[in-house]
Amino acid sequence: MLSLRHQDIQLQQAADNKQAAIRALAAGLSQKGLVEQGYVNGMLAREAQNSTFLGNGIAIPHGTTDTRGLVKQTGVIVHHFPQGVDWGDGKTAYLAIGIAAKSDEHLGILKQLTKVLSADGVEQKLQQCDSADALIAILNGEAQLEPELEPGLIQLAFPATDLIQLIAVAAGILKNRQWVSNESVADAIASGASYLGQGLWLAKTGKSVTRTALSFVTPAQAFDVDGQPVRGVLMVAACNGVHLPNLNVLAKLLYNQQADKLFSADAEKVVSLLSEELLEGNSQVFKIRNAHGLHARPGAMLVSVAKKFSANILVKNLHGDGKAVNAKSLMKVIALGVKQGHELEFTVQGDDGDQALAAIGLAIADGLGEGRA
């Protein structure tokens, strides 16, 4: 796991262009004893091949495979540009992370960083950082950018016969993680739950919440309250607004009359349904054969192919956490941590979806700009 220290962070930096920013990062990596002097040439060459701009105001300059021999030790250096640096194509970088890594170590670094940095609203948070502590908190995932939501927070088929029981169980799950207090549980029970339709109820609390989290509980047998069916309760404990994207996903699920999917899914699928937009369309699986997986260059090629089509395209790493992400987002694609031999499942929805699948399959077979393996 990458661990950032104060000496890895340089605040209040400025650069006339991305080449100057990259040279400054390379100098920092060299001064830390992580790379040989010539590594800067590899970083500039990599940038000339494909932009290392990920999105959300973040760039990750690093060397080519040919210059990995110049890496002495894996590490990073971070430069913060509050005024931004023009990274080309109308993109502005507020944070540049220079990476030095041997072999496939860079994939682990990229996965950790991009998982944190792909969260909604992170660009503004990074731009406004005024201390190394604040920046480290974001990069290490200590600053909450997404709500807590994972299979362990899902309780299915609980033997309850009234709504208050379900609310208490949902709140209790979060209390066991120490994200809420007894006061939170009491507030949720006293407030009751609102009926959202299709058998789904929403309970919430904002009292004594230390970390925003979602839990979900279903009864072993559905029952009625005031003439409305109770098939599940979603609990929202919030101390910030990071859960709002999840509620938007839920709203689309309800609008499309698909809440039933929540009640027939296992815990992992419930998390997916509450985390990502559901696509109904064709799917296909392709194996990545690139020797170094989906690092920045092949990842950018894959995203470039996906962006040529109007269809919505989701991709999941079948060897990862199983979460589907937008295939048109470089940051989210790299965050999948795809290595050689991993299989990616693409799901498309739209008039040109089948053409998109064919083009993606061909690009992957051709090596995504790195030649056939």
XYZ file of C-alpha atoms in Angstrom:
373
model
C 0.000 0.000 0.000
C 1.334 3.388 -1.000
C 2.056 5.604 1.978
C 2.493 9.317 1.334
C 4.594 11.497 3.595
C 4.928 15.252 3.952
C 8.244 15.173 2.103
C 6.458 13.662 -0.920
C 4.206 16.721 -1.254
C 5.142 20.046 -2.814
C 2.436 22.714 -2.450
C 2.026 26.059 -4.235
C 3.814 24.943 -7.400
C 3.603 26.692 -10.774
C 4.627 25.675 -14.294
C 4.264 27.357 -17.683
C 3.302 24.091 -19.395
C 3.086 20.358 -18.796
C 6.631 19.717 -20.020
C 7.986 22.077 -17.353
C 5.795 20.395 -14.744
C 7.084 16.961 -15.781
C 10.712 18.079 -15.603
C 10.128 19.401 -12.092
C 8.578 16.096 -11.036
C 11.459 14.122 -12.545
C 13.937 16.308 -10.679
C 12.062 15.599 -7.454
C 12.115 11.837 -8.061
C 15.844 12.038 -8.745
C 16.539 14.119 -5.628
C 14.722 11.519 -3.529
C 17.013 8.840 -4.953
C 14.156 6.983 -6.649
C 15.423 7.282 -10.244
C 18.505 7.937 -12.321
C 18.912 11.318 -13.995
C 17.804 10.096 -17.437
C 14.350 9.061 -16.231
C 13.012 12.475 -17.241
C 13.423 11.507 -20.888
C 11.150 8.530 -20.391
C 8.528 10.692 -18.691
C 8.545 13.192 -21.544
C 8.449 10.396 -24.108
C 5.464 8.803 -22.360
C 3.632 12.107 -22.421
C 4.355 12.484 -26.130
C 2.867 9.040 -26.788
C -0.338 9.581 -24.822
C -1.467 12.227 -22.385
C -1.175 11.144 -18.764
C -4.095 13.377 -17.790
C -6.645 11.169 -16.027
C -9.474 13.620 -15.451
C -10.702 15.422 -12.324
C -7.748 17.823 -12.635
C -5.161 15.067 -12.136
C -2.182 13.934 -14.219
C 0.144 11.002 -13.484
C 3.395 11.457 -15.439
C 5.605 8.358 -15.480
C 8.293 6.785 -17.628
C 8.156 4.361 -20.527
C 8.832 0.644 -20.231
C 12.238 1.320 -21.792
C 13.250 3.533 -18.863
C 12.143 1.242 -16.044
C 15.743 0.180 -15.648
C 16.440 3.693 -14.398
C 14.106 3.227 -11.446
C 16.013 2.514 -8.242
C 13.033 2.311 -5.910
C 9.268 2.539 -6.276
C 7.778 5.811 -5.091
C 5.938 8.972 -6.012
C 6.219 12.720 -5.738
C 3.203 15.022 -5.746
C 3.114 18.615 -6.989
C 0.064 20.741 -6.276
C -0.723 23.522 -8.756
C -3.465 25.765 -7.267
C -3.537 27.880 -10.437
C -3.492 24.830 -12.664
C -1.273 23.729 -15.549
C -2.482 23.489 -19.140
C -2.207 19.769 -19.937
C -3.387 20.146 -23.522
C -6.755 19.645 -25.230
C -8.356 22.177 -22.901
C -7.554 20.122 -19.795
C -6.143 21.666 -16.627
C -4.160 19.737 -14.026
C -4.210 20.914 -10.411
C -2.360 17.875 -9.169
C 0.504 16.039 -10.887
C 1.745 12.779 -9.426
C 5.145 11.673 -10.684
C 5.456 7.886 -10.503
C 8.574 5.734 -10.424
C 7.849 2.012 -10.450
C 9.533 -1.242 -11.423
C 7.696 -3.910 -13.453
C 3.947 -3.956 -12.624
C 4.244 -2.145 -9.307
C 2.805 0.938 -10.973
C -0.552 -0.804 -11.440
C -1.017 -1.101 -7.694
C -0.090 2.546 -7.240
C -2.449 3.625 -10.005
C -5.295 1.514 -8.669
C -4.989 2.989 -5.198
C -4.700 6.562 -6.404
C -7.405 6.411 -9.061
C -9.907 4.674 -6.802
C -9.659 7.639 -4.459
C -9.321 10.334 -7.097
C -12.238 9.175 -9.253
C -14.804 10.134 -6.618
C -17.283 12.856 -7.526
C -16.262 16.359 -6.450
C -12.617 15.518 -5.824
C -11.287 18.034 -8.368
C -12.574 21.014 -6.400
C -11.318 19.528 -3.131
C -7.845 19.075 -4.587
C -7.744 22.568 -6.050
C -8.650 24.093 -2.697
C -6.180 22.073 -0.577
C -3.996 24.400 1.475
C -1.947 21.929 3.499
C 0.030 18.742 3.001
C -2.112 17.041 5.648
C -5.315 17.779 3.716
C -3.802 16.547 0.466
C -2.421 13.379 2.040
C -5.819 12.692 3.621
C -7.442 12.770 0.181
C -4.757 10.729 -1.599
C -4.639 8.089 1.145
C -8.419 7.818 1.204
C -8.729 9.218 4.720
C -10.956 12.080 3.615
C -14.329 10.553 2.827
C -15.255 10.988 -0.832
C -17.753 8.124 -1.130
C -20.152 6.585 1.394
C -19.422 3.338 3.165
C -21.319 0.700 1.211
C -20.206 -2.915 0.958
C -21.749 -6.410 1.275
C -21.174 -6.519 5.026
C -23.713 -3.692 5.409
C -26.454 -5.695 3.712
C -28.761 -7.941 5.769
C -31.119 -10.090 3.699
C -34.142 -12.093 4.855
C -34.097 -10.842 8.458
C -36.937 -12.377 10.535
C -38.816 -9.123 11.167
C -42.559 -8.539 11.138
C -42.704 -4.759 11.514
C -40.992 -1.712 10.040
C -39.451 -0.510 13.303
C -37.526 -3.767 13.614
C -36.046 -3.354 10.154
C -35.033 0.250 10.857
C -33.397 -0.799 14.132
C -31.460 -3.570 12.406
C -30.320 -1.281 9.589
C -29.159 1.375 12.066
C -27.591 -1.258 14.308
C -25.416 -2.517 11.439
C -23.887 0.949 11.148
C -23.544 1.308 14.914
C -21.551 -1.935 15.028
C -19.029 -0.278 12.693
C -18.923 2.708 15.096
C -20.008 5.169 12.397
C -23.152 6.091 14.346
C -24.084 6.202 18.030
C -26.989 5.119 20.199
C -28.390 8.612 19.640
C -28.283 7.994 15.891
C -30.156 4.711 16.225
C -32.781 6.291 18.470
C -33.203 9.183 16.016
C -33.672 6.834 13.069
C -36.281 4.793 14.927
C -38.134 7.883 16.159
C -38.138 9.426 12.676
C -39.516 6.302 11.057
C -39.171 5.593 7.344
C -40.553 7.176 4.189
C -42.173 5.042 1.512
C -40.383 5.375 -1.838
C -42.607 2.952 -3.723
C -42.314 -0.595 -5.074
C -41.899 -1.962 -1.539
C -38.839 0.149 -0.686
C -38.612 2.379 2.410
C -36.006 5.000 3.309
C -34.805 5.621 6.875
C -32.217 8.224 7.767
C -30.337 10.001 10.511
C -27.870 12.862 10.693
C -27.308 12.838 14.449
C -23.918 11.824 15.864
C -22.783 10.375 12.533
C -18.995 10.169 12.159
C -18.898 8.646 8.671
C -21.547 8.625 5.970
C -22.770 5.092 5.304
C -25.627 3.112 3.767
C -27.134 -0.161 4.968
C -29.934 -2.251 3.514
C -32.209 -4.788 5.189
C -34.975 -6.998 3.803
C -37.521 -9.054 5.787
C -37.733 -12.829 5.452
C -41.361 -12.338 4.393
C -42.831 -9.132 2.981
C -45.583 -7.458 5.048
C -47.746 -4.349 4.850
C -47.709 -1.067 6.764
C -50.700 1.206 6.329
C -51.597 -0.627 3.148
C -48.084 -0.328 1.634
C -45.788 -3.335 1.133
C -42.514 -3.555 3.057
C -39.889 -5.462 1.073
C -36.765 -3.604 2.167
C -35.372 -0.634 4.123
C -32.459 1.508 3.014
C -30.762 3.347 5.876
C -28.792 6.529 5.195
C -26.581 7.896 7.972
C -25.013 11.109 6.692
C -22.504 13.648 7.960
C -21.762 15.029 4.478
C -23.157 14.767 0.962
C -21.094 11.927 -0.492
C -24.144 9.653 -0.604
C -26.087 11.868 -3.031
C -24.791 10.110 -6.188
C -26.054 6.818 -4.744
C -29.486 8.309 -4.178
C -29.494 9.485 -7.789
C -28.746 5.920 -8.902
C -31.582 4.696 -6.678
C -33.951 7.307 -8.138
C -33.249 6.006 -11.662
C -33.852 2.454 -10.488
C -37.235 3.458 -9.061
C -38.131 5.550 -12.104
C -37.507 2.543 -14.343
C -39.672 0.371 -12.079
C -36.701 -1.860 -11.258
C -36.653 -1.792 -7.463
C -37.564 -5.479 -7.545
C -33.956 -6.159 -8.546
C -32.873 -5.079 -5.047
C -35.104 -7.651 -3.391
C -33.961 -10.595 -5.515
C -30.222 -9.831 -5.451
C -27.460 -11.113 -3.210
C -25.489 -8.683 -1.033
C -22.799 -7.954 -3.634
C -25.387 -7.256 -6.311
C -27.312 -4.942 -3.977
C -24.144 -2.890 -3.543
C -23.757 -2.688 -7.323
C -27.382 -1.678 -7.819
C -26.985 1.141 -5.295
C -23.606 2.265 -6.652
C -23.831 2.297 -10.401
C -26.312 2.945 -13.129
C -27.918 -0.264 -14.378
C -27.501 -1.058 -18.058
C -29.723 -3.502 -19.867
C -27.887 -4.564 -23.011
C -25.467 -6.944 -24.646
C -22.290 -7.992 -22.877
C -19.015 -9.514 -23.980
C -15.852 -10.608 -22.203
C -12.330 -9.904 -23.478
C -8.974 -10.972 -22.019
C -6.214 -8.388 -21.634
C -2.930 -9.720 -22.999
C -0.745 -6.631 -22.582
C 2.385 -7.613 -20.682
C 1.985 -4.786 -18.173
C -1.805 -4.693 -18.004
C -3.877 -1.554 -18.446
C -1.461 1.151 -17.455
C -1.953 4.690 -18.756
C -1.138 4.158 -22.443
C -3.301 1.087 -23.274
C -5.941 2.368 -20.874
C -6.117 5.634 -22.790
C -6.383 3.703 -26.061
C -9.283 1.650 -24.715
C -11.107 4.750 -23.486
C -10.485 6.474 -26.822
C -12.172 3.602 -28.671
C -15.148 3.625 -26.285
C -15.629 7.377 -26.709
C -16.143 6.967 -30.454
C -19.589 5.521 -29.784
C -22.706 7.146 -28.378
C -23.765 3.990 -26.529
C -23.409 3.812 -22.763
C -20.578 1.385 -21.995
C -19.772 -0.167 -18.624
C -16.775 -2.377 -17.920
C -15.916 -4.574 -14.964
C -12.769 -6.512 -14.105
C -13.909 -10.083 -13.463
C -10.720 -10.602 -11.448
C -11.326 -7.498 -9.314
C -14.106 -6.323 -7.023
C -16.742 -6.862 -9.712
C -17.858 -3.232 -9.798
C -18.745 -1.909 -13.246
C -17.428 1.518 -14.220
C -17.813 3.923 -17.116
C -15.549 2.671 -19.920
C -15.215 6.252 -21.185
C -13.461 7.418 -17.997
C -9.706 6.810 -18.027
C -9.450 7.268 -14.286
C -12.141 4.701 -13.572
C -10.718 2.220 -16.090
C -7.227 2.404 -14.595
C -8.715 2.089 -11.102
C -9.833 -1.436 -12.079
C -6.204 -2.544 -11.629
C -6.195 -4.717 -14.737
C -3.172 -6.999 -15.154
C -2.152 -9.345 -17.944
C -4.608 -12.217 -18.203
C -7.470 -10.413 -16.486
C -10.856 -10.621 -18.188
C -12.997 -7.536 -18.719
C -16.756 -7.702 -19.199
C -18.218 -4.879 -21.286
C -21.953 -4.112 -21.256
C -23.419 -1.721 -23.813
C -26.728 0.072 -24.207
C -27.510 2.158 -27.277
C -28.034 2.016 -31.022
C -24.335 1.530 -31.792
C -23.632 -0.739 -28.820
C -22.848 -3.843 -30.875
C -20.429 -1.850 -33.045
C -18.769 -0.580 -29.869
C -18.274 -4.135 -28.592
C -16.761 -5.194 -31.901
C -14.385 -2.220 -31.971
C -13.334 -2.737 -28.350
C -12.691 -6.423 -28.957
C -10.570 -5.656 -32.008
C -8.577 -2.976 -30.160
C -7.865 -5.348 -27.263
C -6.850 -8.127 -29.666
C -4.466 -5.701 -31.386
C -2.805 -4.891 -28.064
C -4.253 -1.422 -27.433
C -1.375 0.335 -29.147
C 1.317 -1.975 -27.771
C 1.116 -4.724 -30.379
C -0.167 -8.269 -30.084
C 1.203 -10.242 -27.144
